[in-house]
């Protein structure tokens, strides 16, 4: 088949200049079958196939025009590129949309939905229904329409190392930062107040899930009510490994921090605080972290 074999389009609907007398559109529901009138459900009735001399009825020309107009309306919609919007009545009448059928959103221009199941009677856009968003413009937008953007060819793809790469006009721009746990970078913080016993210690911790490999920066700090000449220890720990430790004498406040690469998965950051004080000091102990994808 060649492109030139494409049938002529319908710039004008069949019977568009007709009257209600010459064009029955839409066709009847079937209540007038005994008179020889046609309907969508029954087509032309049996009486049309019986010669008039034997009690039959000629087919009505208005019904022929109505049927042809129905088909030309559908063809004109197809030829003009219309993607029908979801219809609950239509879905119910046909037993549901089939898998991979496409409908346009009823309220948002440029948004389309593709059915992920057969016999799909659920409306798109509702949580748990068998539809997913469809359409390039829903996910990636290029520079067209913005005066300070060029009309570039944009390429996105997964690299062998698992990072998402970006290219513009065949030039490798680099990795794209991935969103993790609702944020580009994620962090957490906690603060605890307690009394250390003589020569006592306490560890506070936070656990999070790294969606991809990255770096975690951990900060631990402690304030003491009194230290005098006692020795204090403050240690930063990531996944059970002590990364940075300080021992000081005679101070009432201290801070320690460290940054280390971590793999994707569960990460536990902690801060250990200990003292040789004989006075059971009151302690304000804080721990914070910041994770950034690599």
Tab-separated table of C-alpha atoms in Angstrom:
chain	number	residue	atom	x	y	z
A	1	UNK	CA	0.000	0.000	0.000
A	2	UNK	CA	1.184	3.504	-0.804
A	3	UNK	CA	0.397	6.822	0.841
A	4	UNK	CA	-1.366	7.873	-2.358
A	5	UNK	CA	-3.774	4.949	-1.849
A	6	UNK	CA	-5.215	6.613	1.247
A	7	UNK	CA	-8.960	7.130	0.858
A	8	UNK	CA	-10.310	10.682	0.436
A	9	UNK	CA	-11.028	12.366	3.732
A	10	UNK	CA	-14.394	13.673	4.928
A	11	UNK	CA	-14.142	17.490	5.027
A	12	UNK	CA	-17.947	17.443	4.800
A	13	UNK	CA	-20.138	14.902	6.571
A	14	UNK	CA	-22.394	12.625	4.563
A	15	UNK	CA	-25.856	14.124	4.503
A	16	UNK	CA	-24.734	17.355	6.197
A	17	UNK	CA	-27.074	19.376	3.954
A	18	UNK	CA	-29.993	17.023	4.424
A	19	UNK	CA	-33.101	17.613	6.489
A	20	UNK	CA	-34.753	15.614	9.242
A	21	UNK	CA	-36.921	14.146	6.513
A	22	UNK	CA	-34.064	12.882	4.340
A	23	UNK	CA	-31.479	12.058	7.076
A	24	UNK	CA	-32.413	10.077	10.194
A	25	UNK	CA	-29.517	11.003	12.505
A	26	UNK	CA	-29.080	9.543	14.957
A	27	UNK	CA	-30.811	6.357	13.930
A	28	UNK	CA	-33.864	5.187	15.815
A	29	UNK	CA	-33.601	2.984	18.891
A	30	UNK	CA	-35.567	0.165	17.270
A	31	UNK	CA	-39.109	0.974	18.404
A	32	UNK	CA	-40.260	1.458	14.797
A	33	UNK	CA	-38.922	-1.796	13.339
A	34	UNK	CA	-42.436	-2.923	12.302
A	35	UNK	CA	-42.651	0.043	9.949
A	36	UNK	CA	-39.407	-0.934	8.233
A	37	UNK	CA	-37.223	1.672	9.946
A	38	UNK	CA	-33.587	0.747	10.675
A	39	UNK	CA	-31.703	1.081	13.980
A	40	UNK	CA	-28.123	0.790	15.208
A	41	UNK	CA	-28.892	-2.348	17.219
A	42	UNK	CA	-30.985	-4.225	14.637
A	43	UNK	CA	-29.889	-2.748	11.317
A	44	UNK	CA	-32.547	-3.034	8.629
A	45	UNK	CA	-35.412	-5.242	9.879
A	46	UNK	CA	-36.705	-8.420	8.235
A	47	UNK	CA	-39.669	-6.591	6.700
A	48	UNK	CA	-37.210	-4.761	4.402
A	49	UNK	CA	-36.202	-8.096	2.905
A	50	UNK	CA	-39.773	-8.983	1.935
A	51	UNK	CA	-41.131	-7.677	-1.403
A	52	UNK	CA	-43.762	-4.959	-0.896
A	53	UNK	CA	-46.210	-7.047	-2.939
A	54	UNK	CA	-45.904	-9.719	-0.246
A	55	UNK	CA	-46.394	-7.283	2.634
A	56	UNK	CA	-42.812	-5.989	2.918
A	57	UNK	CA	-41.568	-2.405	3.176
A	58	UNK	CA	-38.864	-0.711	1.172
A	59	UNK	CA	-35.861	0.483	3.264
A	60	UNK	CA	-36.115	4.148	4.194
A	61	UNK	CA	-33.683	6.417	2.372
A	62	UNK	CA	-33.414	8.586	5.498
A	63	UNK	CA	-32.098	5.543	7.387
A	64	UNK	CA	-29.460	4.904	4.729
A	65	UNK	CA	-28.360	8.537	4.969
A	66	UNK	CA	-28.358	8.357	8.766
A	67	UNK	CA	-26.161	5.257	8.790
A	68	UNK	CA	-23.687	6.772	6.327
A	69	UNK	CA	-23.584	10.019	8.289
A	70	UNK	CA	-22.817	8.036	11.461
A	71	UNK	CA	-19.842	6.394	9.764
A	72	UNK	CA	-18.606	9.667	8.261
A	73	UNK	CA	-18.733	11.388	11.663
A	74	UNK	CA	-16.544	8.642	13.110
A	75	UNK	CA	-14.196	8.754	10.099
A	76	UNK	CA	-13.877	12.548	10.286
A	77	UNK	CA	-12.921	12.337	13.978
A	78	UNK	CA	-10.241	9.774	13.135
A	79	UNK	CA	-8.943	11.795	10.179
A	80	UNK	CA	-8.672	14.973	12.268
A	81	UNK	CA	-6.608	13.181	14.924
A	82	UNK	CA	-9.189	13.209	17.707
A	83	UNK	CA	-8.445	10.923	20.675
A	84	UNK	CA	-11.779	10.387	22.440
A	85	UNK	CA	-11.958	11.137	26.144
A	86	UNK	CA	-12.929	8.491	28.670
A	87	UNK	CA	-16.669	7.785	28.812
A	88	UNK	CA	-18.134	5.752	31.651
A	89	UNK	CA	-21.321	5.020	29.676
A	90	UNK	CA	-19.307	3.855	26.663
A	91	UNK	CA	-17.033	1.714	28.854
A	92	UNK	CA	-20.028	0.032	30.442
A	93	UNK	CA	-21.737	-0.582	27.111
A	94	UNK	CA	-18.730	-2.298	25.464
A	95	UNK	CA	-17.671	-4.264	28.544
A	96	UNK	CA	-14.707	-2.038	29.301
A	97	UNK	CA	-11.771	-0.595	27.351
A	98	UNK	CA	-9.203	-3.158	26.133
A	99	UNK	CA	-5.574	-3.203	27.193
A	100	UNK	CA	-3.399	-0.556	25.439
A	101	UNK	CA	-6.381	1.584	24.398
A	102	UNK	CA	-5.742	5.328	24.691
A	103	UNK	CA	-8.144	8.019	25.907
A	104	UNK	CA	-7.652	11.725	26.437
A	105	UNK	CA	-8.119	13.316	29.838
A	106	UNK	CA	-11.495	14.991	30.312
A	107	UNK	CA	-10.070	18.169	31.880
A	108	UNK	CA	-6.329	18.520	31.106
A	109	UNK	CA	-5.284	19.317	27.535
A	110	UNK	CA	-2.370	17.215	26.304
A	111	UNK	CA	-2.824	14.507	28.938
A	112	UNK	CA	-3.586	10.985	27.761
A	113	UNK	CA	-4.111	7.659	29.507
A	114	UNK	CA	-3.349	4.131	28.322
A	115	UNK	CA	-5.272	1.161	29.704
A	116	UNK	CA	-3.127	-1.491	31.408
A	117	UNK	CA	-5.884	-4.125	31.528
A	118	UNK	CA	-8.644	-5.610	29.411
A	119	UNK	CA	-12.315	-5.013	30.243
A	120	UNK	CA	-11.328	-1.772	31.984
A	121	UNK	CA	-14.384	0.147	33.207
A	122	UNK	CA	-12.570	2.207	35.864
A	123	UNK	CA	-12.004	5.942	35.246
A	124	UNK	CA	-8.383	7.063	34.715
A	125	UNK	CA	-6.621	9.213	37.275
A	126	UNK	CA	-8.129	7.475	40.308
A	127	UNK	CA	-5.695	5.718	42.660
A	128	UNK	CA	-5.591	1.982	42.065
A	129	UNK	CA	-7.254	1.994	38.633
A	130	UNK	CA	-5.735	0.276	35.580
A	131	UNK	CA	-4.575	3.379	33.701
A	132	UNK	CA	-1.206	5.064	33.376
A	133	UNK	CA	-0.260	8.471	32.010
A	134	UNK	CA	0.711	8.492	28.372
A	135	UNK	CA	2.242	11.198	26.216
A	136	UNK	CA	5.750	12.600	25.801
A	137	UNK	CA	4.705	16.062	26.914
A	138	UNK	CA	3.723	14.707	30.327
A	139	UNK	CA	7.266	13.721	31.285
A	140	UNK	CA	9.881	15.641	29.275
A	141	UNK	CA	9.553	19.142	27.858
A	142	UNK	CA	12.051	20.646	25.441
A	143	UNK	CA	12.833	24.292	24.869
A	144	UNK	CA	10.291	25.086	22.181
A	145	UNK	CA	8.104	27.991	23.185
A	146	UNK	CA	10.690	29.597	25.488
A	147	UNK	CA	12.619	32.501	24.001
A	148	UNK	CA	15.805	31.728	25.977
A	149	UNK	CA	15.804	27.977	25.147
A	150	UNK	CA	17.014	26.425	21.909
A	151	UNK	CA	15.300	23.704	19.910
A	152	UNK	CA	17.659	21.012	21.116
A	153	UNK	CA	17.606	17.242	20.771
A	154	UNK	CA	17.455	15.854	24.320
A	155	UNK	CA	18.527	12.325	25.248
A	156	UNK	CA	17.945	10.545	28.560
A	157	UNK	CA	19.131	7.047	29.418
A	158	UNK	CA	20.526	4.773	32.118
A	159	UNK	CA	24.298	4.455	32.177
A	160	UNK	CA	26.014	1.086	32.868
A	161	UNK	CA	26.928	2.346	36.363
A	162	UNK	CA	23.245	2.839	37.223
A	163	UNK	CA	23.192	6.643	36.961
A	164	UNK	CA	20.760	8.519	34.723
A	165	UNK	CA	22.626	10.306	31.952
A	166	UNK	CA	21.702	13.439	29.990
A	167	UNK	CA	22.767	14.437	26.498
A	168	UNK	CA	21.989	17.587	24.509
A	169	UNK	CA	22.555	17.586	20.739
A	170	UNK	CA	24.780	14.474	21.018
A	171	UNK	CA	26.925	16.113	23.726
A	172	UNK	CA	27.176	14.253	27.025
A	173	UNK	CA	26.125	16.728	29.719
A	174	UNK	CA	26.599	14.325	32.650
A	175	UNK	CA	24.571	12.537	35.276
A	176	UNK	CA	21.108	13.612	36.367
A	177	UNK	CA	20.511	13.824	40.104
A	178	UNK	CA	17.919	11.313	41.261
A	179	UNK	CA	15.144	12.127	43.660
A	180	UNK	CA	15.278	10.116	46.878
A	181	UNK	CA	12.624	9.793	49.585
A	182	UNK	CA	10.797	12.866	48.333
A	183	UNK	CA	13.880	15.101	48.248
A	184	UNK	CA	16.902	15.583	46.018
A	185	UNK	CA	18.993	15.328	49.170
A	186	UNK	CA	17.593	14.025	52.434
A	187	UNK	CA	18.514	14.557	56.032
A	188	UNK	CA	17.460	14.077	59.624
A	189	UNK	CA	18.102	15.435	63.108
A	190	UNK	CA	17.548	14.453	66.718
A	191	UNK	CA	18.387	15.937	70.139
A	192	UNK	CA	18.316	14.238	73.510
A	193	UNK	CA	18.792	15.523	77.052
A	194	UNK	CA	19.970	13.153	79.758
A	195	UNK	CA	22.258	12.753	82.769
A	196	UNK	CA	25.401	10.674	82.359
A	197	UNK	CA	26.332	8.559	85.347
A	198	UNK	CA	29.881	8.590	86.693
A	199	UNK	CA	32.104	7.345	83.895
A	200	UNK	CA	29.009	6.680	81.792
A	201	UNK	CA	28.225	6.850	78.091
A	202	UNK	CA	25.260	7.008	75.726
A	203	UNK	CA	24.766	6.486	71.957
A	204	UNK	CA	21.992	8.124	69.944
A	205	UNK	CA	21.237	7.049	66.346
A	206	UNK	CA	19.120	7.656	63.219
A	207	UNK	CA	18.356	5.178	60.401
A	208	UNK	CA	17.324	6.001	56.829
A	209	UNK	CA	17.200	4.277	53.424
A	210	UNK	CA	19.568	5.533	50.726
A	211	UNK	CA	17.717	5.054	47.384
A	212	UNK	CA	21.003	5.086	45.434
A	213	UNK	CA	24.708	5.167	46.340
A	214	UNK	CA	25.815	8.520	47.726
A	215	UNK	CA	27.550	10.408	50.526
A	216	UNK	CA	26.386	10.986	54.072
A	217	UNK	CA	27.663	13.859	56.222
A	218	UNK	CA	27.187	13.258	59.958
A	219	UNK	CA	27.519	15.813	62.768
A	220	UNK	CA	27.430	15.047	66.483
A	221	UNK	CA	27.601	17.628	69.270
A	222	UNK	CA	27.313	17.668	73.062
A	223	UNK	CA	26.978	20.340	75.751
A	224	UNK	CA	27.747	19.542	79.384
A	225	UNK	CA	26.518	21.319	82.491
A	226	UNK	CA	29.996	21.081	84.073
A	227	UNK	CA	33.248	19.421	83.126
A	228	UNK	CA	36.049	20.944	85.155
A	229	UNK	CA	39.098	18.753	84.521
A	230	UNK	CA	37.180	15.650	83.382
A	231	UNK	CA	37.803	13.966	80.058
A	232	UNK	CA	35.050	13.767	77.416
A	233	UNK	CA	34.778	11.513	74.360
A	234	UNK	CA	32.541	12.197	71.307
A	235	UNK	CA	32.490	9.760	68.350
A	236	UNK	CA	30.654	9.764	64.976
A	237	UNK	CA	29.618	6.307	63.690
A	238	UNK	CA	28.164	5.192	60.318
A	239	UNK	CA	26.873	1.612	59.896
A	240	UNK	CA	28.725	0.512	63.019
A	241	UNK	CA	32.091	1.983	61.970
A	242	UNK	CA	33.663	4.741	64.075
A	243	UNK	CA	34.753	7.447	61.658
A	244	UNK	CA	35.829	10.322	63.855
A	245	UNK	CA	36.543	10.542	67.587
A	246	UNK	CA	37.730	13.337	69.875
A	247	UNK	CA	38.793	13.325	73.486
A	248	UNK	CA	39.038	16.661	75.242
A	249	UNK	CA	39.534	17.856	78.793
A	250	UNK	CA	37.987	20.824	80.514
A	251	UNK	CA	35.423	21.847	77.891
A	252	UNK	CA	31.641	22.079	78.248
A	253	UNK	CA	30.832	21.887	74.507
A	254	UNK	CA	32.245	19.870	71.641
A	255	UNK	CA	31.374	18.927	68.044
A	256	UNK	CA	32.578	16.164	65.750
A	257	UNK	CA	31.707	15.347	62.127
A	258	UNK	CA	32.628	13.111	59.197
A	259	UNK	CA	31.605	12.431	55.577
A	260	UNK	CA	31.682	8.969	53.999
A	261	UNK	CA	30.385	7.157	50.898
A	262	UNK	CA	27.540	4.698	51.463
A	263	UNK	CA	25.825	2.118	49.278
A	264	UNK	CA	22.122	2.073	48.490
A	265	UNK	CA	20.067	0.536	51.282
A	266	UNK	CA	19.640	0.975	55.016
A	267	UNK	CA	22.103	3.385	56.660
A	268	UNK	CA	22.461	3.970	60.410
A	269	UNK	CA	24.289	7.061	61.693
A	270	UNK	CA	25.117	7.440	65.371
A	271	UNK	CA	26.975	9.568	67.901
A	272	UNK	CA	28.633	8.159	71.030
A	273	UNK	CA	29.140	10.377	74.076
A	274	UNK	CA	31.144	9.342	77.145
A	275	UNK	CA	32.647	11.102	80.181
A	276	UNK	CA	34.974	10.415	83.082
A	277	UNK	CA	33.111	12.978	85.188
A	278	UNK	CA	32.367	12.101	88.808
A	279	UNK	CA	29.644	14.762	88.878
A	280	UNK	CA	27.019	13.019	86.676
A	281	UNK	CA	26.723	15.980	84.258
A	282	UNK	CA	23.558	16.899	82.414
A	283	UNK	CA	24.082	16.549	78.652
A	284	UNK	CA	22.407	18.025	75.601
A	285	UNK	CA	23.351	15.604	72.796
A	286	UNK	CA	22.480	16.289	69.100
A	287	UNK	CA	22.923	14.224	65.946
A	288	UNK	CA	22.230	15.239	62.323
A	289	UNK	CA	22.974	13.911	58.860
A	290	UNK	CA	22.698	14.948	55.217
A	291	UNK	CA	22.631	12.378	52.389
A	292	UNK	CA	23.339	13.384	48.759
A	293	UNK	CA	23.213	10.944	45.789
A	294	UNK	CA	26.572	10.446	44.117
